[in-house]
Amino acid sequence: MIGFLKWIRGYVQIKVWGFAPERFLNLCSNKNILLWDIKKDGDIYFLCISLAGFYRLKEITRKTGTRVVILKRFGLPFLVPKILSRKVFVLGLFAACFFWFWSSRYIWDINITGNASITDDVFLEFLEEQGIRVGMQSSDLDIEELEKEIRREFQEITWTSAKLSGTSLEISVKENDALLSPMQENILSDLYAEKDGLIVSMIVRSGVPQVKIGERVEEGTLLVSGRVPVYNDDTTVRKYQYIRSDADIYVQRIQEVYEELPFYYMEKVYTGREQESHYIKLFGKMLEIGGSCSFTVYDTVITEREFEPLEGLTLPIVLGTRCYREYQNTECIYSIEQAKELLKGKYSTFISGLEEKGVQIIEKDVKIETGSDRWLLVGELQIIEKIGTEVPFTEESVAKEVPGEPSESIESE
């Protein structure tokens, strides 16, 4: 803090020598003239003194027979005249300050977080309808009213928060997780097999089962019917009621495994040569700076950053750089070890995909073979998985099944 005050008032570094420099220092102390950073080199003294104190040295130098020379000048009193002498710089400084002040009164960026089912485009379109857009004055924004409109427009949003952070509008929302899960429609349907297999387990919650445990089914077989007969006392069918079939049916079947890997592959070998080009995005429009790439084959690495002259002051300006890295395509061949590792990786990914679907693997028979121009991973898996695809009834199918008696549709609980 003291150093800053010295800089504001201004000070100089001087060199003192002559008949009695020590007496010069004593007289300065007697007259309360502050000296610091005093260094001696033979009979010469180097020291710092305030600008006000320097103007009081004339009488002291006359009495002591010493000479004083200014070596360096520090502080605002010496900086201001230099700045004022450069009119273009001063005008530019004032223009920049005015621009920053003017820009801080507008919204230049809108960030939305927490939205899962509502896309950013839909959200931005809604904000546009509310008159909220990039470039609007921040004083025209009513935060509380915006939060109310968001909750009113989007029923799936249970909580919202909006705030201004510098020139950015930050909107955070929380959606109802229950609404995000797909809603199953109360449809009337049959249950059909979409795969072949041997039924090993079956639990029917609603509907009439058409198959049983131990029976082999093929693709397209009706597993559970949603057409439930209602009988008369003499066991004749009086009518049919239509419901939604619901069952857990598991079959054991064979799942074939096939993965392949060519002997040869192309590898990128970078030459080390790079080129750069720059661009500026202003209000969505792009201005290219620099020429195009002269390489034949290359990778492009794009780096973008928002122009933020001050913390919290975000402007609709994006500075971008494209870095072009030249490479050559080189033909390589996999070693046996590399081929095995890659095929095992593909196989592990395939197995993980089955397990994520709830498939139970009870037996594996997989091996790696060599083809004419590639490595092959082939085999079979004995698996147990759930089957059953809902096929809704058409309006035509839900008709009278017994003359004179209408069919009915009921909802399954």
mmCIF file of C-alpha atoms in Angstrom:
data_model
loop_
_atom_site.group_PDB
_atom_site.id
_atom_site.type_symbol
_atom_site.label_atom_id
_atom_site.label_comp_id
_atom_site.label_asym_id
_atom_site.label_seq_id
_atom_site.Cartn_x
_atom_site.Cartn_y
_atom_site.Cartn_z
ATOM 1 C CA MET A 1 0.000 0.000 0.000
ATOM 2 C CA ILE A 2 2.843 2.395 0.888
ATOM 3 C CA GLY A 3 4.558 1.629 -2.398
ATOM 4 C CA PHE A 4 1.339 2.402 -4.289
ATOM 5 C CA LEU A 5 0.994 5.757 -2.522
ATOM 6 C CA LYS A 6 4.591 6.590 -3.427
ATOM 7 C CA TRP A 7 3.809 5.744 -7.063
ATOM 8 C CA ILE A 8 0.698 7.959 -7.035
ATOM 9 C CA ARG A 9 2.637 10.955 -5.660
ATOM 10 C CA GLY A 10 5.657 10.249 -7.828
ATOM 11 C CA TYR A 11 9.330 9.741 -6.909
ATOM 12 C CA VAL A 12 12.780 9.714 -8.499
ATOM 13 C CA GLN A 13 16.000 7.780 -8.123
ATOM 14 C CA ILE A 14 18.970 10.139 -7.756
ATOM 15 C CA LYS A 15 22.763 10.012 -7.544
ATOM 16 C CA VAL A 16 24.471 12.170 -4.889
ATOM 17 C CA TRP A 17 28.185 12.932 -4.700
ATOM 18 C CA GLY A 18 30.474 15.856 -3.795
ATOM 19 C CA PHE A 19 32.119 17.497 -0.755
ATOM 20 C CA ALA A 20 29.910 16.158 2.091
ATOM 21 C CA PRO A 21 27.280 13.619 0.968
ATOM 22 C CA GLU A 22 26.894 12.308 4.540
ATOM 23 C CA ARG A 23 25.925 15.823 5.703
ATOM 24 C CA PHE A 24 23.435 15.896 2.812
ATOM 25 C CA LEU A 25 21.722 12.800 4.213
ATOM 26 C CA ASN A 26 21.629 14.243 7.755
ATOM 27 C CA LEU A 27 20.074 17.538 6.609
ATOM 28 C CA CYS A 28 17.398 15.645 4.649
ATOM 29 C CA SER A 29 16.550 13.746 7.833
ATOM 30 C CA ASN A 30 16.392 16.960 9.870
ATOM 31 C CA LYS A 31 13.966 18.506 7.361
ATOM 32 C CA ASN A 32 11.769 15.334 7.351
ATOM 33 C CA ILE A 33 12.571 14.505 3.748
ATOM 34 C CA LEU A 34 12.045 10.776 3.278
ATOM 35 C CA LEU A 35 14.855 8.830 1.620
ATOM 36 C CA TRP A 36 14.854 5.076 0.887
ATOM 37 C CA ASP A 37 16.719 2.371 -0.987
ATOM 38 C CA ILE A 38 20.000 4.093 -0.088
ATOM 39 C CA LYS A 39 23.101 2.431 -1.584
ATOM 40 C CA LYS A 40 26.733 3.528 -1.454
ATOM 41 C CA ASP A 41 29.338 2.961 -4.138
ATOM 42 C CA GLY A 42 32.587 4.535 -3.010
ATOM 43 C CA ASP A 43 31.885 8.223 -2.434
ATOM 44 C CA ILE A 44 28.663 8.107 -4.456
ATOM 45 C CA TYR A 45 25.204 7.493 -3.006
ATOM 46 C CA PHE A 46 22.209 6.139 -4.892
ATOM 47 C CA LEU A 47 18.793 6.668 -3.313
ATOM 48 C CA CYS A 48 15.094 7.303 -3.908
ATOM 49 C CA ILE A 49 13.252 10.455 -2.906
ATOM 50 C CA SER A 50 9.678 11.687 -3.308
ATOM 51 C CA LEU A 51 8.964 14.286 -5.970
ATOM 52 C CA ALA A 52 7.934 16.846 -3.344
ATOM 53 C CA GLY A 53 11.123 16.178 -1.375
ATOM 54 C CA PHE A 54 13.279 16.543 -4.489
ATOM 55 C CA TYR A 55 12.026 20.116 -4.992
ATOM 56 C CA ARG A 56 13.335 20.979 -1.485
ATOM 57 C CA LEU A 57 16.924 19.853 -2.131
ATOM 58 C CA LYS A 58 18.259 23.109 -3.658
ATOM 59 C CA GLU A 59 19.211 24.772 -0.344
ATOM 60 C CA ILE A 60 20.641 21.493 1.061
ATOM 61 C CA THR A 61 22.903 20.907 -1.952
ATOM 62 C CA ARG A 62 24.176 24.518 -1.688
ATOM 63 C CA LYS A 63 25.090 24.116 1.994
ATOM 64 C CA THR A 64 26.749 20.697 1.593
ATOM 65 C CA GLY A 65 28.521 21.307 -1.695
ATOM 66 C CA THR A 66 27.016 18.163 -3.232
ATOM 67 C CA ARG A 67 25.630 17.468 -6.697
ATOM 68 C CA VAL A 68 22.408 15.640 -7.466
ATOM 69 C CA VAL A 69 21.468 13.954 -10.742
ATOM 70 C CA ILE A 70 18.155 12.242 -11.530
ATOM 71 C CA LEU A 71 18.637 8.680 -12.800
ATOM 72 C CA LYS A 72 15.048 7.399 -13.121
ATOM 73 C CA ARG A 73 11.524 8.761 -12.744
ATOM 74 C CA PHE A 74 8.596 6.768 -11.333
ATOM 75 C CA GLY A 75 4.901 7.380 -10.696
ATOM 76 C CA LEU A 76 1.704 8.842 -12.053
ATOM 77 C CA PRO A 77 2.912 12.478 -12.374
ATOM 78 C CA PHE A 78 5.394 11.329 -15.022
ATOM 79 C CA LEU A 79 3.005 8.905 -16.738
ATOM 80 C CA VAL A 80 0.058 11.264 -17.294
ATOM 81 C CA PRO A 81 1.891 13.803 -19.513
ATOM 82 C CA LYS A 82 3.160 10.954 -21.725
ATOM 83 C CA ILE A 83 -0.345 9.543 -22.091
ATOM 84 C CA LEU A 84 -1.894 12.942 -22.822
ATOM 85 C CA SER A 85 0.692 13.607 -25.497
ATOM 86 C CA ARG A 86 -0.570 10.550 -27.416
ATOM 87 C CA LYS A 87 -4.002 11.713 -28.497
ATOM 88 C CA VAL A 88 -4.844 8.619 -30.513
ATOM 89 C CA PHE A 89 -4.081 6.383 -27.538
ATOM 90 C CA VAL A 90 -6.187 8.531 -25.214
ATOM 91 C CA LEU A 91 -9.120 8.503 -27.645
ATOM 92 C CA GLY A 92 -8.790 4.733 -28.036
ATOM 93 C CA LEU A 93 -8.703 4.279 -24.260
ATOM 94 C CA PHE A 94 -11.845 6.341 -23.785
ATOM 95 C CA ALA A 95 -13.525 4.522 -26.674
ATOM 96 C CA ALA A 96 -12.639 1.126 -25.160
ATOM 97 C CA CYS A 97 -13.965 2.158 -21.735
ATOM 98 C CA PHE A 98 -17.155 3.467 -23.310
ATOM 99 C CA PHE A 99 -17.539 0.241 -25.324
ATOM 100 C CA TRP A 100 -17.095 -1.933 -22.228
ATOM 101 C CA PHE A 101 -19.568 0.190 -20.284
ATOM 102 C CA TRP A 102 -22.066 0.084 -23.160
ATOM 103 C CA SER A 103 -21.623 -3.678 -23.692
ATOM 104 C CA SER A 104 -22.150 -4.463 -20.010
ATOM 105 C CA ARG A 105 -25.742 -3.174 -20.292
ATOM 106 C CA TYR A 106 -26.718 -5.948 -22.746
ATOM 107 C CA ILE A 107 -27.104 -9.736 -22.699
ATOM 108 C CA TRP A 108 -24.581 -11.365 -25.041
ATOM 109 C CA ASP A 109 -24.859 -15.019 -24.063
ATOM 110 C CA ILE A 110 -27.645 -17.387 -22.915
ATOM 111 C CA ASN A 111 -26.712 -20.649 -21.170
ATOM 112 C CA ILE A 112 -29.303 -23.338 -20.361
ATOM 113 C CA THR A 113 -28.533 -26.262 -18.040
ATOM 114 C CA GLY A 114 -30.548 -29.160 -16.633
ATOM 115 C CA ASN A 115 -32.798 -29.650 -19.682
ATOM 116 C CA ALA A 116 -32.980 -33.268 -20.890
ATOM 117 C CA SER A 117 -36.267 -33.752 -22.740
ATOM 118 C CA ILE A 118 -36.449 -30.118 -23.895
ATOM 119 C CA THR A 119 -33.840 -29.309 -26.532
ATOM 120 C CA ASP A 120 -31.890 -26.068 -26.516
ATOM 121 C CA ASP A 121 -33.496 -25.053 -29.821
ATOM 122 C CA VAL A 122 -36.992 -25.408 -28.365
ATOM 123 C CA PHE A 123 -35.967 -23.471 -25.268
ATOM 124 C CA LEU A 124 -34.351 -20.670 -27.277
ATOM 125 C CA GLU A 125 -37.422 -20.457 -29.510
ATOM 126 C CA PHE A 126 -39.583 -20.062 -26.408
ATOM 127 C CA LEU A 127 -37.275 -17.314 -25.095
ATOM 128 C CA GLU A 128 -37.485 -15.584 -28.482
ATOM 129 C CA GLU A 129 -41.276 -15.572 -28.201
ATOM 130 C CA GLN A 130 -40.916 -13.960 -24.780
ATOM 131 C CA GLY A 131 -38.725 -11.240 -26.292
ATOM 132 C CA ILE A 132 -35.564 -12.582 -24.656
ATOM 133 C CA ARG A 133 -32.656 -12.808 -27.086
ATOM 134 C CA VAL A 134 -28.961 -12.154 -27.409
ATOM 135 C CA GLY A 135 -28.395 -8.418 -27.714
ATOM 136 C CA MET A 136 -31.303 -7.273 -25.540
ATOM 137 C CA GLN A 137 -30.792 -4.800 -22.716
ATOM 138 C CA SER A 138 -30.432 -6.491 -19.351
ATOM 139 C CA SER A 139 -32.665 -3.811 -17.791
ATOM 140 C CA ASP A 140 -35.591 -5.091 -19.902
ATOM 141 C CA LEU A 141 -35.351 -8.560 -18.334
ATOM 142 C CA ASP A 142 -37.753 -9.497 -15.535
ATOM 143 C CA ILE A 143 -36.166 -12.536 -13.849
ATOM 144 C CA GLU A 144 -39.183 -13.490 -11.725
ATOM 145 C CA GLU A 145 -41.610 -13.244 -14.643
ATOM 146 C CA LEU A 146 -39.284 -15.319 -16.826
ATOM 147 C CA GLU A 147 -39.150 -18.116 -14.229
ATOM 148 C CA LYS A 148 -42.950 -18.138 -13.998
ATOM 149 C CA GLU A 149 -43.340 -18.297 -17.784
ATOM 150 C CA ILE A 150 -40.905 -21.207 -18.039
ATOM 151 C CA ARG A 151 -42.814 -23.252 -15.454
ATOM 152 C CA ARG A 152 -46.122 -22.316 -17.109
ATOM 153 C CA GLU A 153 -44.971 -23.266 -20.625
ATOM 154 C CA PHE A 154 -43.143 -26.512 -19.811
ATOM 155 C CA GLN A 155 -45.159 -28.804 -17.532
ATOM 156 C CA GLU A 156 -42.209 -31.206 -17.160
ATOM 157 C CA ILE A 157 -40.133 -28.535 -15.429
ATOM 158 C CA THR A 158 -40.581 -28.546 -11.647
ATOM 159 C CA TRP A 159 -37.929 -25.984 -10.688
ATOM 160 C CA THR A 160 -36.170 -23.165 -12.496
ATOM 161 C CA SER A 161 -33.671 -20.475 -11.662
ATOM 162 C CA ALA A 162 -32.514 -17.574 -13.832
ATOM 163 C CA LYS A 163 -29.804 -15.061 -13.048
ATOM 164 C CA LEU A 164 -27.586 -12.534 -14.771
ATOM 165 C CA SER A 165 -23.871 -13.206 -14.522
ATOM 166 C CA GLY A 166 -22.137 -10.247 -16.113
ATOM 167 C CA THR A 167 -23.439 -10.188 -19.689
ATOM 168 C CA SER A 168 -24.607 -13.824 -19.591
ATOM 169 C CA LEU A 169 -28.109 -15.057 -18.773
ATOM 170 C CA GLU A 170 -27.805 -18.313 -16.825
ATOM 171 C CA ILE A 171 -30.959 -20.485 -16.791
ATOM 172 C CA SER A 172 -31.020 -23.681 -14.715
ATOM 173 C CA VAL A 173 -34.000 -26.046 -14.741
ATOM 174 C CA LYS A 174 -34.949 -29.362 -13.181
ATOM 175 C CA GLU A 175 -37.329 -31.708 -14.941
ATOM 176 C CA ASN A 176 -39.749 -34.188 -13.418
ATOM 177 C CA ASP A 177 -37.960 -37.551 -13.628
ATOM 178 C CA ALA A 178 -41.255 -39.398 -13.679
ATOM 179 C CA LEU A 179 -42.304 -37.551 -16.809
ATOM 180 C CA LEU A 180 -38.983 -38.257 -18.494
ATOM 181 C CA SER A 181 -39.575 -42.003 -18.452
ATOM 182 C CA PRO A 182 -41.572 -43.193 -21.458
ATOM 183 C CA MET A 183 -45.293 -43.442 -20.677
ATOM 184 C CA GLN A 184 -46.732 -46.780 -21.667
ATOM 185 C CA GLU A 185 -50.021 -46.352 -23.393
ATOM 186 C CA ASN A 186 -52.953 -48.424 -22.191
ATOM 187 C CA ILE A 187 -53.171 -50.409 -25.425
ATOM 188 C CA LEU A 188 -54.983 -53.668 -26.133
ATOM 189 C CA SER A 189 -52.587 -56.220 -27.552
ATOM 190 C CA ASP A 190 -51.353 -59.750 -28.161
ATOM 191 C CA LEU A 191 -47.845 -60.937 -27.338
ATOM 192 C CA TYR A 192 -45.811 -62.533 -30.153
ATOM 193 C CA ALA A 193 -42.388 -64.174 -30.265
ATOM 194 C CA GLU A 194 -39.765 -62.152 -32.140
ATOM 195 C CA LYS A 195 -37.119 -64.909 -31.871
ATOM 196 C CA ASP A 196 -36.887 -68.704 -31.982
ATOM 197 C CA GLY A 197 -36.147 -70.690 -28.842
ATOM 198 C CA LEU A 198 -37.117 -73.208 -26.165
ATOM 199 C CA ILE A 199 -39.345 -71.774 -23.421
ATOM 200 C CA VAL A 200 -37.693 -72.299 -20.023
ATOM 201 C CA SER A 201 -39.701 -69.871 -17.879
ATOM 202 C CA MET A 202 -43.075 -68.172 -18.199
ATOM 203 C CA ILE A 203 -45.099 -65.898 -15.921
ATOM 204 C CA VAL A 204 -48.349 -64.525 -17.387
ATOM 205 C CA ARG A 205 -49.898 -61.554 -15.603
ATOM 206 C CA SER A 206 -52.713 -60.819 -18.040
ATOM 207 C CA GLY A 207 -53.970 -62.545 -21.170
ATOM 208 C CA VAL A 208 -54.498 -66.127 -22.261
ATOM 209 C CA PRO A 209 -51.256 -68.141 -22.654
ATOM 210 C CA GLN A 210 -50.945 -69.954 -25.987
ATOM 211 C CA VAL A 211 -47.680 -71.797 -25.234
ATOM 212 C CA LYS A 212 -46.164 -73.606 -22.263
ATOM 213 C CA ILE A 213 -42.790 -74.305 -20.646
ATOM 214 C CA GLY A 214 -40.699 -76.799 -22.598
ATOM 215 C CA GLU A 215 -42.307 -75.901 -25.910
ATOM 216 C CA ARG A 216 -40.177 -74.644 -28.786
ATOM 217 C CA VAL A 217 -41.449 -71.493 -30.478
ATOM 218 C CA GLU A 218 -40.529 -69.795 -33.716
ATOM 219 C CA GLU A 219 -40.497 -66.172 -34.709
ATOM 220 C CA GLY A 220 -44.073 -64.943 -35.131
ATOM 221 C CA THR A 221 -45.641 -67.484 -32.722
ATOM 222 C CA LEU A 222 -48.516 -66.134 -30.626
ATOM 223 C CA LEU A 223 -47.375 -66.368 -27.002
ATOM 224 C CA VAL A 224 -50.178 -64.690 -25.051
ATOM 225 C CA SER A 225 -53.531 -63.618 -26.437
ATOM 226 C CA GLY A 226 -55.272 -60.466 -25.261
ATOM 227 C CA ARG A 227 -58.593 -61.830 -26.550
ATOM 228 C CA VAL A 228 -60.195 -63.327 -23.444
ATOM 229 C CA PRO A 229 -63.385 -65.393 -23.908
ATOM 230 C CA VAL A 230 -66.367 -64.969 -21.577
ATOM 231 C CA TYR A 231 -68.421 -68.209 -21.292
ATOM 232 C CA ASN A 232 -72.065 -68.910 -20.766
ATOM 233 C CA ASP A 233 -73.256 -71.418 -18.195
ATOM 234 C CA ASP A 234 -73.263 -74.113 -20.881
ATOM 235 C CA THR A 235 -69.549 -73.409 -21.560
ATOM 236 C CA THR A 236 -70.278 -71.750 -24.874
ATOM 237 C CA VAL A 237 -68.554 -68.456 -25.658
ATOM 238 C CA ARG A 238 -70.856 -65.536 -25.015
ATOM 239 C CA LYS A 239 -68.432 -62.761 -25.958
ATOM 240 C CA TYR A 240 -64.763 -61.716 -25.937
ATOM 241 C CA GLN A 241 -63.072 -59.080 -23.870
ATOM 242 C CA TYR A 242 -59.881 -57.433 -25.129
ATOM 243 C CA ILE A 243 -57.058 -56.620 -22.733
ATOM 244 C CA ARG A 244 -53.383 -55.853 -22.859
ATOM 245 C CA SER A 245 -51.215 -58.975 -22.730
ATOM 246 C CA ASP A 246 -48.471 -58.888 -20.135
ATOM 247 C CA ALA A 247 -46.002 -61.697 -19.430
ATOM 248 C CA ASP A 248 -42.364 -62.532 -18.720
ATOM 249 C CA ILE A 249 -41.359 -65.333 -21.089
ATOM 250 C CA TYR A 250 -37.763 -66.569 -21.299
ATOM 251 C CA VAL A 251 -36.358 -68.854 -23.966
ATOM 252 C CA GLN A 252 -33.098 -70.691 -24.364
ATOM 253 C CA ARG A 253 -31.549 -70.290 -27.779
ATOM 254 C CA ILE A 254 -28.264 -70.188 -29.693
ATOM 255 C CA GLN A 255 -26.690 -66.798 -30.382
ATOM 256 C CA GLU A 256 -24.101 -66.793 -33.145
ATOM 257 C CA VAL A 257 -20.933 -64.747 -32.710
ATOM 258 C CA TYR A 258 -19.049 -63.328 -35.681
ATOM 259 C CA GLU A 259 -16.380 -60.662 -35.643
ATOM 260 C CA GLU A 260 -13.770 -59.974 -38.312
ATOM 261 C CA LEU A 261 -10.553 -57.998 -38.589
ATOM 262 C CA PRO A 262 -8.636 -57.392 -41.859
ATOM 263 C CA PHE A 263 -4.945 -58.351 -41.940
ATOM 264 C CA TYR A 264 -3.972 -54.877 -43.136
ATOM 265 C CA TYR A 265 -4.932 -51.461 -41.880
ATOM 266 C CA MET A 266 -4.041 -47.871 -42.672
ATOM 267 C CA GLU A 267 -2.192 -45.934 -40.004
ATOM 268 C CA LYS A 268 -1.747 -42.183 -39.839
ATOM 269 C CA VAL A 269 1.915 -41.172 -39.622
ATOM 270 C CA TYR A 270 2.203 -37.470 -38.832
ATOM 271 C CA THR A 271 4.984 -35.582 -40.641
ATOM 272 C CA GLY A 272 5.287 -32.874 -38.001
ATOM 273 C CA ARG A 273 4.273 -30.130 -40.429
ATOM 274 C CA GLU A 274 1.462 -27.862 -39.264
ATOM 275 C CA GLN A 275 -0.416 -24.835 -40.564
ATOM 276 C CA GLU A 276 -2.831 -22.516 -38.834
ATOM 277 C CA SER A 277 -5.714 -20.316 -39.892
ATOM 278 C CA HIS A 278 -7.888 -18.077 -37.777
ATOM 279 C CA TYR A 279 -11.460 -16.866 -37.893
ATOM 280 C CA ILE A 280 -13.852 -14.671 -35.959
ATOM 281 C CA LYS A 281 -17.537 -15.386 -35.360
ATOM 282 C CA LEU A 282 -19.567 -12.224 -34.830
ATOM 283 C CA PHE A 283 -23.329 -12.581 -34.245
ATOM 284 C CA GLY A 284 -23.255 -15.975 -35.970
ATOM 285 C CA LYS A 285 -21.333 -14.733 -39.029
ATOM 286 C CA MET A 286 -17.840 -16.041 -39.709
ATOM 287 C CA LEU A 287 -14.913 -13.947 -40.891
ATOM 288 C CA GLU A 288 -11.937 -15.965 -42.156
ATOM 289 C CA ILE A 289 -8.421 -14.727 -41.416
ATOM 290 C CA GLY A 290 -5.667 -16.479 -43.322
ATOM 291 C CA GLY A 291 -5.556 -18.809 -46.299
ATOM 292 C CA SER A 292 -6.640 -22.395 -46.754
ATOM 293 C CA CYS A 293 -4.545 -25.470 -45.997
ATOM 294 C CA SER A 294 -2.049 -26.608 -48.652
ATOM 295 C CA PHE A 295 -1.660 -30.177 -47.328
ATOM 296 C CA THR A 296 -3.144 -33.099 -49.264
ATOM 297 C CA VAL A 297 -4.194 -35.167 -46.241
ATOM 298 C CA TYR A 298 -4.438 -33.685 -42.796
ATOM 299 C CA ASP A 299 -6.319 -33.585 -39.504
ATOM 300 C CA THR A 300 -7.978 -30.399 -38.321
ATOM 301 C CA VAL A 301 -8.000 -29.369 -34.666
ATOM 302 C CA ILE A 302 -10.397 -26.496 -33.935
ATOM 303 C CA THR A 303 -10.021 -24.345 -30.843
ATOM 304 C CA GLU A 304 -12.587 -21.701 -29.960
ATOM 305 C CA ARG A 305 -12.856 -19.254 -27.105
ATOM 306 C CA GLU A 306 -15.325 -16.524 -26.320
ATOM 307 C CA PHE A 307 -14.003 -12.973 -26.275
ATOM 308 C CA GLU A 308 -14.173 -11.857 -22.639
ATOM 309 C CA PRO A 309 -12.256 -8.569 -22.187
ATOM 310 C CA LEU A 310 -13.278 -8.401 -18.530
ATOM 311 C CA GLU A 311 -14.395 -11.083 -16.115
ATOM 312 C CA GLY A 312 -18.148 -11.489 -16.468
ATOM 313 C CA LEU A 313 -18.264 -9.385 -19.663
ATOM 314 C CA THR A 314 -18.996 -11.906 -22.415
ATOM 315 C CA LEU A 315 -19.448 -10.523 -25.919
ATOM 316 C CA PRO A 316 -20.985 -12.295 -28.951
ATOM 317 C CA ILE A 317 -17.532 -12.679 -30.434
ATOM 318 C CA VAL A 318 -15.832 -16.061 -30.807
ATOM 319 C CA LEU A 319 -12.146 -16.297 -31.678
ATOM 320 C CA GLY A 320 -11.291 -19.551 -33.444
ATOM 321 C CA THR A 321 -8.126 -21.271 -34.612
ATOM 322 C CA ARG A 322 -7.806 -24.192 -37.010
ATOM 323 C CA CYS A 323 -4.624 -26.217 -36.734
ATOM 324 C CA TYR A 324 -3.933 -28.444 -39.760
ATOM 325 C CA ARG A 325 -1.642 -31.411 -39.074
ATOM 326 C CA GLU A 326 -0.282 -33.206 -42.104
ATOM 327 C CA TYR A 327 -0.033 -36.988 -42.104
ATOM 328 C CA GLN A 328 0.637 -39.849 -44.487
ATOM 329 C CA ASN A 329 -1.422 -43.024 -44.789
ATOM 330 C CA THR A 330 0.845 -46.008 -44.208
ATOM 331 C CA GLU A 331 -0.259 -49.599 -44.754
ATOM 332 C CA CYS A 332 0.489 -51.804 -41.750
ATOM 333 C CA ILE A 333 -0.249 -55.406 -40.794
ATOM 334 C CA TYR A 334 -1.574 -56.601 -37.467
ATOM 335 C CA SER A 335 0.568 -58.982 -35.478
ATOM 336 C CA ILE A 336 -1.041 -62.093 -34.008
ATOM 337 C CA GLU A 337 -1.039 -60.545 -30.555
ATOM 338 C CA GLN A 338 -2.594 -57.286 -31.814
ATOM 339 C CA ALA A 339 -5.283 -59.164 -33.746
ATOM 340 C CA LYS A 340 -6.209 -61.270 -30.717
ATOM 341 C CA GLU A 341 -6.447 -58.231 -28.456
ATOM 342 C CA LEU A 342 -8.635 -56.315 -30.911
ATOM 343 C CA LEU A 343 -10.952 -59.257 -31.530
ATOM 344 C CA LYS A 344 -11.209 -59.909 -27.798
ATOM 345 C CA GLY A 345 -12.149 -56.262 -27.342
ATOM 346 C CA LYS A 346 -14.930 -56.555 -29.935
ATOM 347 C CA TYR A 347 -16.097 -59.792 -28.307
ATOM 348 C CA SER A 348 -16.154 -58.168 -24.851
ATOM 349 C CA THR A 349 -18.205 -55.276 -26.218
ATOM 350 C CA PHE A 350 -20.667 -57.737 -27.762
ATOM 351 C CA ILE A 351 -20.984 -59.676 -24.482
ATOM 352 C CA SER A 352 -21.456 -56.452 -22.518
ATOM 353 C CA GLY A 353 -24.266 -55.445 -24.861
ATOM 354 C CA LEU A 354 -26.057 -58.740 -24.212
ATOM 355 C CA GLU A 355 -25.637 -58.467 -20.447
ATOM 356 C CA GLU A 356 -27.001 -54.913 -20.440
ATOM 357 C CA LYS A 357 -30.168 -56.295 -22.045
ATOM 358 C CA GLY A 358 -30.541 -58.845 -19.242
ATOM 359 C CA VAL A 359 -29.389 -61.815 -21.327
ATOM 360 C CA GLN A 360 -28.004 -64.764 -19.332
ATOM 361 C CA ILE A 361 -25.104 -66.620 -20.966
ATOM 362 C CA ILE A 362 -24.943 -70.272 -19.927
ATOM 363 C CA GLU A 363 -22.377 -71.669 -22.366
ATOM 364 C CA LYS A 364 -19.695 -70.290 -24.698
ATOM 365 C CA ASP A 365 -17.938 -71.854 -27.684
ATOM 366 C CA VAL A 366 -15.869 -69.191 -29.452
ATOM 367 C CA LYS A 367 -12.543 -69.393 -31.321
ATOM 368 C CA ILE A 368 -10.292 -67.255 -33.504
ATOM 369 C CA GLU A 369 -9.608 -68.409 -37.055
ATOM 370 C CA THR A 370 -7.624 -67.172 -40.044
ATOM 371 C CA GLY A 371 -9.505 -66.338 -43.250
ATOM 372 C CA SER A 372 -8.156 -65.595 -46.690
ATOM 373 C CA ASP A 373 -7.519 -61.919 -45.956
ATOM 374 C CA ARG A 374 -8.666 -61.402 -42.380
ATOM 375 C CA TRP A 375 -8.859 -62.696 -38.844
ATOM 376 C CA LEU A 376 -12.175 -64.167 -37.759
ATOM 377 C CA LEU A 377 -13.759 -64.661 -34.340
ATOM 378 C CA VAL A 378 -16.622 -67.152 -34.706
ATOM 379 C CA GLY A 379 -18.649 -69.292 -32.353
ATOM 380 C CA GLU A 380 -21.942 -69.839 -30.576
ATOM 381 C CA LEU A 381 -23.397 -68.869 -27.228
ATOM 382 C CA GLN A 382 -26.132 -70.677 -25.343
ATOM 383 C CA ILE A 383 -28.225 -67.890 -23.865
ATOM 384 C CA ILE A 384 -31.473 -67.331 -22.006
ATOM 385 C CA GLU A 385 -33.320 -64.122 -22.817
ATOM 386 C CA LYS A 386 -36.726 -62.566 -22.519
ATOM 387 C CA ILE A 387 -38.947 -62.465 -25.602
ATOM 388 C CA GLY A 388 -42.357 -61.057 -26.396
ATOM 389 C CA THR A 389 -43.390 -58.197 -28.658
ATOM 390 C CA GLU A 390 -46.715 -56.431 -28.234
ATOM 391 C CA VAL A 391 -48.917 -56.288 -31.339
ATOM 392 C CA PRO A 392 -51.936 -53.994 -30.769
ATOM 393 C CA PHE A 393 -55.380 -54.992 -31.946
ATOM 394 C CA THR A 394 -56.793 -53.043 -34.849
ATOM 395 C CA GLU A 395 -60.194 -51.432 -34.640
ATOM 396 C CA GLU A 396 -61.465 -53.973 -37.168
ATOM 397 C CA SER A 397 -60.309 -56.910 -35.065
ATOM 398 C CA VAL A 398 -62.131 -55.659 -31.980
ATOM 399 C CA ALA A 399 -65.565 -56.647 -33.350
ATOM 400 C CA LYS A 400 -68.449 -58.948 -32.431
ATOM 401 C CA GLU A 401 -67.205 -62.509 -32.086
ATOM 402 C CA VAL A 402 -70.617 -64.086 -31.416
ATOM 403 C CA PRO A 403 -73.689 -62.926 -33.366
ATOM 404 C CA GLY A 404 -75.900 -60.656 -31.320
ATOM 405 C CA GLU A 405 -73.304 -60.211 -28.574
ATOM 406 C CA PRO A 406 -70.905 -57.228 -28.765
ATOM 407 C CA SER A 407 -67.295 -57.561 -27.807
ATOM 408 C CA GLU A 408 -65.938 -55.500 -24.926
ATOM 409 C CA SER A 409 -62.592 -53.918 -24.169
ATOM 410 C CA ILE A 410 -61.305 -53.747 -20.620
ATOM 411 C CA GLU A 411 -58.205 -52.186 -19.169
ATOM 412 C CA SER A 412 -55.678 -54.288 -17.361
ATOM 413 C CA GLU A 413 -54.620 -52.992 -14.018
#
